[in-house]
Tab-separated table of N, CA and C in Angstrom:
chain	number	residue	atom	x	y	z
A	161	UNK	N	-69.636	-21.936	-8.224
A	161	UNK	CA	-68.460	-22.048	-7.875
A	161	UNK	C	-67.804	-21.392	-6.764
A	162	UNK	N	-67.728	-21.431	-5.826
A	162	UNK	CA	-67.912	-19.690	-4.334
A	162	UNK	C	-67.063	-20.399	-3.452
A	163	UNK	N	-65.845	-18.378	-2.847
A	163	UNK	CA	-64.788	-18.525	-2.795
A	163	UNK	C	-64.405	-18.324	-1.141
A	164	UNK	N	-63.576	-19.281	-0.328
A	164	UNK	CA	-64.030	-19.364	0.738
A	164	UNK	C	-63.148	-17.025	1.025
A	165	UNK	N	-64.095	-17.086	2.151
A	165	UNK	CA	-63.663	-15.420	2.740
A	165	UNK	C	-61.608	-15.610	3.510
A	166	UNK	N	-61.056	-14.073	3.061
A	166	UNK	CA	-59.655	-14.515	3.081
A	166	UNK	C	-59.458	-14.109	4.138
A	167	UNK	N	-58.693	-15.101	5.109
A	167	UNK	CA	-58.512	-14.328	6.924
A	167	UNK	C	-57.148	-15.040	6.577
A	168	UNK	N	-56.069	-13.686	6.855
A	168	UNK	CA	-54.812	-13.669	6.911
A	168	UNK	C	-54.280	-14.503	8.241
A	169	UNK	N	-53.499	-15.353	8.023
A	169	UNK	CA	-52.871	-16.429	9.153
A	169	UNK	C	-52.351	-16.101	10.791
A	170	UNK	N	-52.853	-16.014	11.679
A	170	UNK	CA	-52.224	-15.265	12.652
A	170	UNK	C	-50.721	-15.075	12.352
A	171	UNK	N	-50.017	-13.902	13.101
A	171	UNK	CA	-48.068	-14.426	12.491
A	171	UNK	C	-47.924	-12.802	13.157
A	172	UNK	N	-46.058	-12.315	13.050
A	172	UNK	CA	-45.969	-11.520	13.411
A	172	UNK	C	-46.540	-10.280	12.564
A	173	UNK	N	-46.549	-8.638	12.937
A	173	UNK	CA	-46.705	-7.862	11.893
A	173	UNK	C	-46.086	-7.658	11.189
A	174	UNK	N	-46.022	-7.154	9.638
A	174	UNK	CA	-44.272	-6.637	8.919
A	174	UNK	C	-43.742	-5.828	9.916
A	175	UNK	N	-44.421	-5.426	10.562
A	175	UNK	CA	-43.399	-3.310	11.331
A	175	UNK	C	-42.769	-4.469	12.493
A	176	UNK	N	-43.277	-5.374	12.468
A	176	UNK	CA	-41.949	-6.256	13.888
A	176	UNK	C	-40.939	-7.321	12.712
A	177	UNK	N	-41.125	-7.309	11.728
A	177	UNK	CA	-40.297	-8.410	10.488
A	177	UNK	C	-39.883	-7.320	10.103
A	178	UNK	N	-40.203	-6.417	9.871
A	178	UNK	CA	-39.186	-5.201	9.698
A	178	UNK	C	-37.491	-4.757	10.438
A	179	UNK	N	-38.017	-4.212	11.851
A	179	UNK	CA	-37.267	-4.274	13.261
A	179	UNK	C	-37.422	-5.323	13.996
A	180	UNK	N	-37.364	-6.776	13.324
A	180	UNK	CA	-36.378	-7.820	13.860
A	180	UNK	C	-35.088	-7.780	12.945
A	181	UNK	N	-35.064	-7.620	11.313
A	181	UNK	CA	-34.317	-7.716	10.388
A	181	UNK	C	-33.777	-6.629	10.474
A	182	UNK	N	-34.472	-5.700	10.743
A	182	UNK	CA	-32.985	-4.477	11.438
A	182	UNK	C	-31.712	-4.250	12.493
A	183	UNK	N	-32.286	-5.605	12.882
A	183	UNK	CA	-31.524	-5.467	14.725
A	183	UNK	C	-30.040	-6.581	14.287
A	184	UNK	N	-30.782	-7.560	13.509
A	184	UNK	CA	-30.009	-8.397	13.129
A	184	UNK	C	-29.153	-8.281	11.843
A	185	UNK	N	-28.998	-6.487	11.127
A	185	UNK	CA	-28.375	-5.930	10.620
A	185	UNK	C	-27.073	-5.373	11.663
A	186	UNK	N	-27.849	-4.415	12.131
A	186	UNK	CA	-26.833	-3.584	12.959
A	186	UNK	C	-26.215	-4.671	13.967
A	187	UNK	N	-26.532	-5.926	14.198
A	187	UNK	CA	-26.197	-6.497	15.337
A	187	UNK	C	-24.567	-6.870	14.454
A	188	UNK	N	-24.754	-7.769	12.894
A	188	UNK	CA	-23.901	-7.815	12.555
A	188	UNK	C	-23.289	-6.864	11.646
A	189	UNK	N	-23.188	-5.689	12.146
A	189	UNK	CA	-22.332	-4.975	11.843
A	189	UNK	C	-20.992	-4.188	12.353
A	190	UNK	N	-21.850	-4.342	13.971
A	190	UNK	CA	-21.274	-3.561	15.214
A	190	UNK	C	-20.024	-5.168	15.526
A	191	UNK	N	-20.696	-6.309	15.033
A	191	UNK	CA	-19.306	-7.749	15.021
A	191	UNK	C	-18.671	-7.734	14.543
A	192	UNK	N	-18.434	-7.330	12.841
A	192	UNK	CA	-17.540	-7.219	12.138
A	192	UNK	C	-16.671	-6.002	12.346
A	193	UNK	N	-16.596	-5.289	13.280
A	193	UNK	CA	-16.030	-3.351	13.814
A	193	UNK	C	-15.747	-3.476	14.996
A	194	UNK	N	-15.944	-5.018	15.416
A	194	UNK	CA	-15.467	-4.969	16.847
A	194	UNK	C	-13.721	-4.978	17.121
A	195	UNK	N	-13.213	-4.813	18.095
A	195	UNK	CA	-11.703	-5.252	17.964
A	195	UNK	C	-11.378	-6.586	17.919
A	196	UNK	N	-10.926	-6.799	17.260
A	196	UNK	CA	-9.738	-8.429	17.368
A	196	UNK	C	-8.466	-8.328	18.191
A	197	UNK	N	-8.583	-9.844	18.441
A	197	UNK	CA	-7.931	-9.840	19.432
A	197	UNK	C	-5.732	-10.386	18.104
A	198	UNK	N	-6.167	-9.554	17.448
A	198	UNK	CA	-4.969	-11.136	16.274
A	198	UNK	C	-3.734	-10.279	16.446
A	199	UNK	N	-3.163	-9.416	18.081
A	199	UNK	CA	-2.433	-8.099	17.514
A	199	UNK	C	-2.424	-6.974	16.767
A	200	UNK	N	-2.580	-7.177	15.890
A	200	UNK	CA	-2.147	-6.006	14.484
A	200	UNK	C	-2.315	-4.739	14.925
A	201	UNK	N	-1.284	-4.135	15.584
A	201	UNK	CA	-2.318	-2.368	16.130
A	201	UNK	C	-0.334	-1.644	15.443
A	202	UNK	N	-1.161	-1.783	14.219
A	202	UNK	CA	-0.245	-0.837	13.962
A	202	UNK	C	0.940	-0.677	13.438
A	203	UNK	N	1.814	0.328	13.320
A	203	UNK	CA	3.967	-0.668	12.538
A	203	UNK	C	4.169	-1.389	13.904
A	204	UNK	N	4.037	0.208	14.749
A	204	UNK	CA	5.522	-0.245	16.200
A	204	UNK	C	6.865	-0.393	15.837
A	205	UNK	N	7.399	-0.036	15.219
A	205	UNK	CA	8.780	-0.615	15.634
A	205	UNK	C	9.382	0.736	14.270
A	206	UNK	N	10.627	0.853	14.823
A	206	UNK	CA	11.518	1.275	14.489
A	206	UNK	C	13.324	0.062	13.827
A	207	UNK	N	13.498	0.901	12.812
A	207	UNK	CA	14.854	0.087	12.413
A	207	UNK	C	15.817	0.234	13.324
A	208	UNK	N	16.429	-0.668	13.720
A	208	UNK	CA	17.850	-0.508	14.322
A	208	UNK	C	18.592	0.528	13.595
A	209	UNK	N	19.332	1.498	14.506
A	209	UNK	CA	20.829	2.182	14.714
A	209	UNK	C	22.163	1.351	14.314
A	210	UNK	N	22.980	2.314	13.691
A	210	UNK	CA	24.694	1.808	13.484
A	210	UNK	C	24.196	0.032	12.834
A	211	UNK	N	23.661	0.344	12.160
A	211	UNK	CA	23.310	-0.655	11.117
A	211	UNK	C	24.255	-0.645	10.120
A	212	UNK	N	25.687	-1.407	10.253
A	212	UNK	CA	27.266	-1.440	9.458
A	212	UNK	C	26.308	-1.650	7.970
A	213	UNK	N	25.413	-2.111	7.417
A	213	UNK	CA	24.899	-2.470	5.795
A	213	UNK	C	25.109	-0.856	5.275
A	214	UNK	N	24.241	-0.819	3.965
A	214	UNK	CA	23.581	0.439	3.554
A	214	UNK	C	21.986	0.830	3.629
A	215	UNK	N	21.332	2.329	4.091
A	215	UNK	CA	20.666	2.700	4.596
A	215	UNK	C	20.051	3.632	3.339
A	216	UNK	N	19.327	4.126	3.392
A	216	UNK	CA	18.321	4.580	2.686
A	216	UNK	C	17.245	5.057	2.810
A	217	UNK	N	16.549	6.548	4.004
A	217	UNK	CA	15.448	7.386	3.947
A	217	UNK	C	14.704	6.472	5.722
A	218	UNK	N	13.583	6.741	5.691
A	218	UNK	CA	12.724	6.037	6.899
A	218	UNK	C	11.785	5.979	7.081
A	219	UNK	N	10.617	5.900	5.185
A	219	UNK	CA	8.961	6.045	5.424
A	219	UNK	C	8.459	4.260	5.668
A	220	UNK	N	7.860	4.246	4.662
A	220	UNK	CA	6.879	2.334	5.588
A	220	UNK	C	8.179	1.992	5.499
A	221	UNK	N	7.761	0.580	5.947
A	221	UNK	CA	8.524	-0.369	6.374
A	221	UNK	C	7.660	-2.061	5.787
A	222	UNK	N	6.397	-2.182	4.604
A	222	UNK	CA	5.896	-3.171	4.278
A	222	UNK	C	6.948	-4.535	3.832
A	223	UNK	N	6.811	-5.390	4.864
A	223	UNK	CA	7.330	-6.424	4.468
A	223	UNK	C	8.909	-6.789	4.924
A	224	UNK	N	8.997	-6.108	6.167
A	224	UNK	CA	10.678	-5.870	6.896
A	224	UNK	C	11.195	-7.398	6.888
A	225	UNK	N	12.656	-6.607	6.138
A	225	UNK	CA	13.126	-7.677	6.120
A	225	UNK	C	13.435	-9.145	5.056
A	226	UNK	N	12.506	-8.763	3.956
A	226	UNK	CA	12.410	-9.716	3.336
A	226	UNK	C	13.266	-9.137	1.854
A	227	UNK	N	13.940	-9.765	1.166
A	227	UNK	CA	14.620	-9.474	0.262
A	227	UNK	C	13.631	-9.707	-0.277
A	228	UNK	N	14.235	-8.309	-1.281
A	228	UNK	CA	13.990	-7.755	-2.709
A	228	UNK	C	14.673	-8.070	-3.858
A	229	UNK	N	15.878	-7.575	-4.071
A	229	UNK	CA	15.754	-8.469	-5.405
A	229	UNK	C	17.982	-8.534	-5.404
A	230	UNK	N	18.336	-9.518	-6.251
A	230	UNK	CA	20.044	-9.028	-5.832
A	230	UNK	C	20.481	-7.726	-6.661
A	231	UNK	N	20.989	-7.347	-6.150
A	231	UNK	CA	22.362	-5.661	-6.402
A	231	UNK	C	21.607	-5.386	-8.249
A	232	UNK	N	22.303	-6.307	-9.187
A	232	UNK	CA	22.230	-6.812	-10.346
A	232	UNK	C	20.560	-6.844	-10.508
A	233	UNK	N	19.926	-7.207	-10.509
A	233	UNK	CA	18.309	-6.769	-10.901
A	233	UNK	C	17.276	-5.306	-11.088
A	234	UNK	N	18.819	-4.582	-9.959
A	234	UNK	CA	18.415	-3.044	-10.661
A	234	UNK	C	19.835	-2.432	-11.250
A	235	UNK	N	18.638	-1.748	-12.837
A	235	UNK	CA	20.220	-1.272	-13.951
A	235	UNK	C	20.325	0.785	-12.806
A	236	UNK	N	21.420	0.518	-13.859
A	236	UNK	CA	22.245	2.203	-12.964
A	236	UNK	C	21.789	3.296	-13.362
A	237	UNK	N	21.433	4.349	-13.140
A	237	UNK	CA	20.163	5.302	-13.408
A	237	UNK	C	18.869	4.058	-13.589
A	238	UNK	N	18.190	2.922	-12.919
A	238	UNK	CA	17.450	3.332	-13.626
A	238	UNK	C	17.057	2.221	-11.523
A	239	UNK	N	15.665	1.655	-12.416
A	239	UNK	CA	15.328	1.299	-10.660
A	239	UNK	C	14.250	0.191	-11.189
A	240	UNK	N	13.630	-0.420	-9.694
A	240	UNK	CA	12.241	-1.784	-10.072
A	240	UNK	C	11.116	-1.507	-9.020
A	241	UNK	N	10.108	-1.978	-9.592
A	241	UNK	CA	8.802	-0.933	-8.886
A	241	UNK	C	8.510	-3.241	-8.159
A	242	UNK	N	8.041	-3.113	-6.769
A	242	UNK	CA	7.924	-4.321	-5.590
A	242	UNK	C	7.059	-3.851	-5.851
A	243	UNK	N	5.882	-4.231	-7.030
A	243	UNK	CA	3.705	-3.594	-6.363
A	243	UNK	C	3.377	-4.551	-4.937
A	244	UNK	N	3.517	-5.556	-4.220
A	244	UNK	CA	3.667	-6.068	-2.847
A	244	UNK	C	4.069	-6.222	-2.209
A	245	UNK	N	5.803	-6.125	-2.833
A	245	UNK	CA	5.789	-5.090	-0.940
A	245	UNK	C	6.315	-3.509	-1.166
A	246	UNK	N	5.368	-2.643	-2.185
A	246	UNK	CA	4.844	-1.571	-2.509
A	246	UNK	C	6.016	0.265	-1.714
A	247	UNK	N	7.079	-0.958	-2.667
A	247	UNK	CA	9.034	-0.151	-3.556
A	247	UNK	C	9.243	-0.413	-3.267
A	248	UNK	N	9.369	1.271	-3.792
A	248	UNK	CA	10.587	0.638	-5.786
A	248	UNK	C	12.270	1.014	-5.087
A	249	UNK	N	12.794	0.666	-5.827
A	249	UNK	CA	14.205	0.797	-5.382
A	249	UNK	C	14.663	1.442	-7.058
A	250	UNK	N	15.977	2.046	-6.254
A	250	UNK	CA	16.253	2.889	-7.576
A	250	UNK	C	18.410	2.965	-7.503
A	251	UNK	N	18.898	3.567	-8.071
A	251	UNK	CA	20.231	3.680	-7.948
A	251	UNK	C	20.705	4.107	-9.391
A	252	UNK	N	20.789	5.013	-8.307
A	252	UNK	CA	20.908	6.407	-8.870
A	252	UNK	C	22.736	6.319	-9.978
A	253	UNK	N	23.339	6.275	-9.197
A	253	UNK	CA	24.693	6.161	-8.940
A	253	UNK	C	25.607	4.741	-8.919
A	254	UNK	N	25.737	3.815	-9.809
A	254	UNK	CA	26.593	2.610	-9.237
A	254	UNK	C	26.568	2.853	-8.334
A	255	UNK	N	26.189	1.197	-7.743
A	255	UNK	CA	26.405	0.562	-6.076
A	255	UNK	C	25.820	1.643	-5.240
A	256	UNK	N	24.701	3.113	-5.590
A	256	UNK	CA	23.619	3.958	-4.163
A	256	UNK	C	22.540	3.345	-4.695
A	257	UNK	N	22.661	2.492	-3.543
A	257	UNK	CA	20.500	2.034	-3.697
A	257	UNK	C	19.736	3.323	-3.008
A	258	UNK	N	18.295	3.752	-3.563
A	258	UNK	CA	18.090	4.219	-2.918
A	258	UNK	C	15.759	3.241	-2.790
A	259	UNK	N	15.728	3.874	-1.567
A	259	UNK	CA	13.482	3.468	-2.445
A	259	UNK	C	13.060	4.536	-2.017
A	260	UNK	N	11.724	4.118	-2.259
A	260	UNK	CA	10.702	4.722	-1.858
A	260	UNK	C	9.531	4.503	-1.523
A	261	UNK	N	8.570	4.947	-1.254
A	261	UNK	CA	7.356	4.126	-1.044
A	261	UNK	C	6.253	4.436	-2.762
A	262	UNK	N	5.858	3.094	-3.271
A	262	UNK	CA	5.166	2.874	-4.182
A	262	UNK	C	4.548	3.478	-3.913
A	263	UNK	N	4.035	3.924	-3.171
A	263	UNK	CA	2.037	4.593	-3.929
A	263	UNK	C	2.714	6.463	-4.226
A	264	UNK	N	1.843	6.954	-4.731
A	264	UNK	CA	1.927	8.474	-5.750
A	264	UNK	C	1.208	8.796	-4.010
A	265	UNK	N	2.031	9.884	-3.867
A	265	UNK	CA	1.516	11.392	-3.635
A	265	UNK	C	0.364	12.109	-3.508
A	266	UNK	N	-0.070	11.814	-4.935
A	266	UNK	CA	-0.927	12.501	-5.447
A	266	UNK	C	-2.808	11.693	-5.095
A	267	UNK	N	-2.915	10.483	-4.836
A	267	UNK	CA	-3.728	10.749	-5.052
A	267	UNK	C	-3.958	8.626	-4.415
A	268	UNK	N	-3.357	8.614	-4.251
A	268	UNK	CA	-2.638	7.061	-3.474
A	268	UNK	C	-2.340	6.126	-5.009
A	269	UNK	N	-2.534	6.552	-5.946
A	269	UNK	CA	-2.012	5.098	-6.752
A	269	UNK	C	-0.479	4.397	-6.778
A	270	UNK	N	-1.083	3.355	-7.609
A	270	UNK	CA	0.663	2.914	-7.102
A	270	UNK	C	1.456	2.901	-8.967
A	271	UNK	N	2.642	3.785	-8.893
A	271	UNK	CA	3.795	3.689	-9.426
A	271	UNK	C	4.160	2.260	-10.298
A	272	UNK	N	4.192	2.455	-11.656
A	272	UNK	CA	4.175	1.637	-12.258
A	272	UNK	C	5.370	1.227	-12.174
A	273	UNK	N	6.667	2.683	-12.932
A	273	UNK	CA	7.800	1.547	-13.902
A	273	UNK	C	8.881	2.720	-13.793
A	274	UNK	N	9.990	2.797	-14.243
A	274	UNK	CA	10.464	3.282	-13.916
A	274	UNK	C	12.008	3.763	-14.993
A	275	UNK	N	11.767	4.838	-15.607
A	275	UNK	CA	12.769	5.448	-16.975
A	275	UNK	C	13.082	6.710	-17.151
A	276	UNK	N	14.106	7.330	-17.476
A	276	UNK	CA	15.061	8.349	-17.653
A	276	UNK	C	14.774	8.502	-16.647
A	277	UNK	N	15.626	8.027	-16.189
A	277	UNK	CA	16.165	9.436	-14.478
A	277	UNK	C	14.369	9.539	-13.275
A	278	UNK	N	12.577	8.716	-14.240
A	278	UNK	CA	12.511	9.097	-13.279
A	278	UNK	C	11.289	8.103	-12.877
A	279	UNK	N	10.582	7.788	-11.378
A	279	UNK	CA	9.501	7.357	-11.523
A	279	UNK	C	8.257	7.575	-11.730
A	280	UNK	N	7.740	6.618	-12.136
A	280	UNK	CA	6.751	7.276	-13.230
A	280	UNK	C	5.597	6.811	-12.345
A	281	UNK	N	3.966	7.454	-12.513
A	281	UNK	CA	2.562	7.190	-12.072
A	281	UNK	C	2.227	7.613	-13.146
A	282	UNK	N	1.428	6.331	-13.094
A	282	UNK	CA	-0.270	6.566	-14.447
A	282	UNK	C	-0.758	7.171	-14.514
A	283	UNK	N	-1.885	7.128	-13.265
A	283	UNK	CA	-3.175	7.936	-13.433
A	283	UNK	C	-3.291	9.269	-13.243
A	284	UNK	N	-2.364	10.220	-12.851
A	284	UNK	CA	-2.074	11.197	-13.124
A	284	UNK	C	-0.783	12.199	-13.940
A	285	UNK	N	0.043	11.051	-14.776
A	285	UNK	CA	1.003	11.339	-14.607
A	285	UNK	C	2.676	12.271	-13.567
A	286	UNK	N	2.032	11.784	-12.633
A	286	UNK	CA	3.105	12.549	-11.872
A	286	UNK	C	4.651	11.043	-11.709
A	287	UNK	N	5.617	12.115	-11.819
A	287	UNK	CA	7.208	11.660	-11.581
A	287	UNK	C	8.189	12.115	-11.272
A	288	UNK	N	8.764	11.580	-10.216
A	288	UNK	CA	9.980	10.942	-9.257
A	288	UNK	C	10.787	11.438	-9.222
A	289	UNK	N	11.687	11.723	-8.335
A	289	UNK	CA	13.342	11.728	-9.151
A	289	UNK	C	13.451	10.429	-8.265
A	290	UNK	N	14.443	9.500	-9.117
A	290	UNK	CA	15.536	8.805	-8.725
A	290	UNK	C	16.722	8.859	-7.553
A	291	UNK	N	17.187	10.155	-7.981
A	291	UNK	CA	17.798	10.204	-6.424
A	291	UNK	C	17.312	10.471	-5.454
A	292	UNK	N	16.314	11.395	-5.301
A	292	UNK	CA	15.704	11.577	-3.979
A	292	UNK	C	14.322	11.397	-3.542
A	293	UNK	N	13.319	10.341	-4.927
A	293	UNK	CA	11.770	11.015	-4.565
A	293	UNK	C	11.040	12.041	-5.110
A	294	UNK	N	11.492	12.749	-4.885
A	294	UNK	CA	11.351	14.639	-5.246
A	294	UNK	C	10.434	14.628	-6.315
A	295	UNK	N	9.396	15.671	-6.662
A	295	UNK	CA	8.825	15.492	-7.845
A	295	UNK	C	9.365	16.266	-8.486
A	296	UNK	N	9.097	15.585	-9.400
A	296	UNK	CA	9.768	15.933	-10.850
A	296	UNK	C	8.647	16.703	-11.945
A	297	UNK	N	7.224	15.970	-12.321
A	297	UNK	CA	6.290	16.448	-12.848
A	297	UNK	C	4.868	16.395	-12.578
A	298	UNK	N	4.205	16.992	-12.520
A	298	UNK	CA	2.687	16.143	-12.039
A	298	UNK	C	2.201	16.700	-10.710
A	299	UNK	N	0.783	16.534	-10.839
A	299	UNK	CA	0.020	16.824	-9.582
A	299	UNK	C	0.329	16.786	-8.801
A	300	UNK	N	1.857	15.747	-8.216
A	300	UNK	CA	2.185	14.776	-7.221
A	300	UNK	C	2.201	16.059	-5.896
A	301	UNK	N	2.010	16.168	-4.593
A	301	UNK	CA	1.534	16.951	-4.256
A	301	UNK	C	3.581	17.391	-3.251
A	302	UNK	N	3.982	16.030	-3.017
A	302	UNK	CA	5.472	16.380	-2.061
A	302	UNK	C	6.211	14.587	-2.638
A	303	UNK	N	7.068	14.990	-2.269
A	303	UNK	CA	7.740	13.750	-3.007
A	303	UNK	C	7.276	12.458	-2.069
A	304	UNK	N	8.482	10.850	-2.879
A	304	UNK	CA	8.275	10.041	-2.160
A	304	UNK	C	8.850	9.867	-0.861
A	305	UNK	N	7.765	9.143	-0.036
A	305	UNK	CA	9.236	9.181	1.460
A	305	UNK	C	9.700	7.727	1.041
A	306	UNK	N	10.539	8.070	1.541
A	306	UNK	CA	12.032	6.925	1.739
A	306	UNK	C	11.291	6.065	2.556
A	307	UNK	N	12.546	4.689	1.634
A	307	UNK	CA	12.132	3.756	2.629
A	307	UNK	C	13.513	3.169	2.724
A	308	UNK	N	12.843	2.310	4.419
A	308	UNK	CA	15.439	2.069	4.964
A	308	UNK	C	15.301	1.284	4.185
A	309	UNK	N	16.144	0.524	2.747
A	309	UNK	CA	16.690	-0.833	3.110
A	309	UNK	C	18.417	-0.943	3.640
A	310	UNK	N	18.476	-2.059	3.507
A	310	UNK	CA	20.037	-2.865	3.818
A	310	UNK	C	20.582	-3.425	2.408
A	311	UNK	N	21.675	-3.569	2.132
A	311	UNK	CA	22.698	-3.976	1.166
A	311	UNK	C	23.428	-5.833	1.944
A	312	UNK	N	23.493	-6.170	1.766
A	312	UNK	CA	24.549	-7.073	2.437
A	312	UNK	C	25.199	-7.613	1.417
A	313	UNK	N	26.178	-8.113	0.665
A	313	UNK	CA	26.464	-8.591	-0.934
A	313	UNK	C	25.851	-7.659	-1.660
A	314	UNK	N	24.854	-9.167	-2.661
A	314	UNK	CA	23.928	-8.852	-3.481
A	314	UNK	C	23.156	-8.467	-3.263
A	315	UNK	N	22.953	-8.525	-2.148
A	315	UNK	CA	20.855	-8.613	-2.059
A	315	UNK	C	20.265	-7.285	-1.330
A	316	UNK	N	19.746	-6.877	-0.993
A	316	UNK	CA	18.516	-5.783	-0.940
A	316	UNK	C	17.289	-6.246	-0.754
A	317	UNK	N	17.689	-5.611	1.325
A	317	UNK	CA	16.587	-6.393	1.788
A	317	UNK	C	15.282	-4.494	1.725
A	318	UNK	N	14.740	-4.702	2.781
A	318	UNK	CA	14.102	-4.251	3.249
A	318	UNK	C	14.079	-4.317	5.152
A	319	UNK	N	15.048	-2.886	5.124
A	319	UNK	CA	15.199	-3.128	6.596
A	319	UNK	C	14.103	-3.182	7.901
A	320	UNK	N	14.054	-3.855	9.294
A	320	UNK	CA	13.531	-3.422	10.010
A	320	UNK	C	13.519	-5.009	10.284
């Protein structure tokens, strides 16, 4: 039994194939990173001034205008975290509602609970005051930024 000598088929060299694959990958990355025309260019807005309803602070306004809860849902001396809106709403005293970013200022974890007058982050045990968002414990370097809310009747909404 004899075998025929091996003669590779004529085709692109390995170097050509690798270069083409690299160019195709680079093209895909550049296309994914290009500017989009969806109009999303930052927050670009401010809350209206002189609103007749109660307001607190001026931090981020994810989901502006969205109803968060009824005032009865926020316990006096406590609060509630709204993870989808990245907001925590507190009621330090009867009828006094505050809102803060739910993103911990230490490493960006989401705060998870409100208990004993504190907003708590489970990642590294930072805690913040329900009254003003100030750091009460843990490694967080700054207070939680205030977020504007409006109270209309028994409804709590993000301002904006």
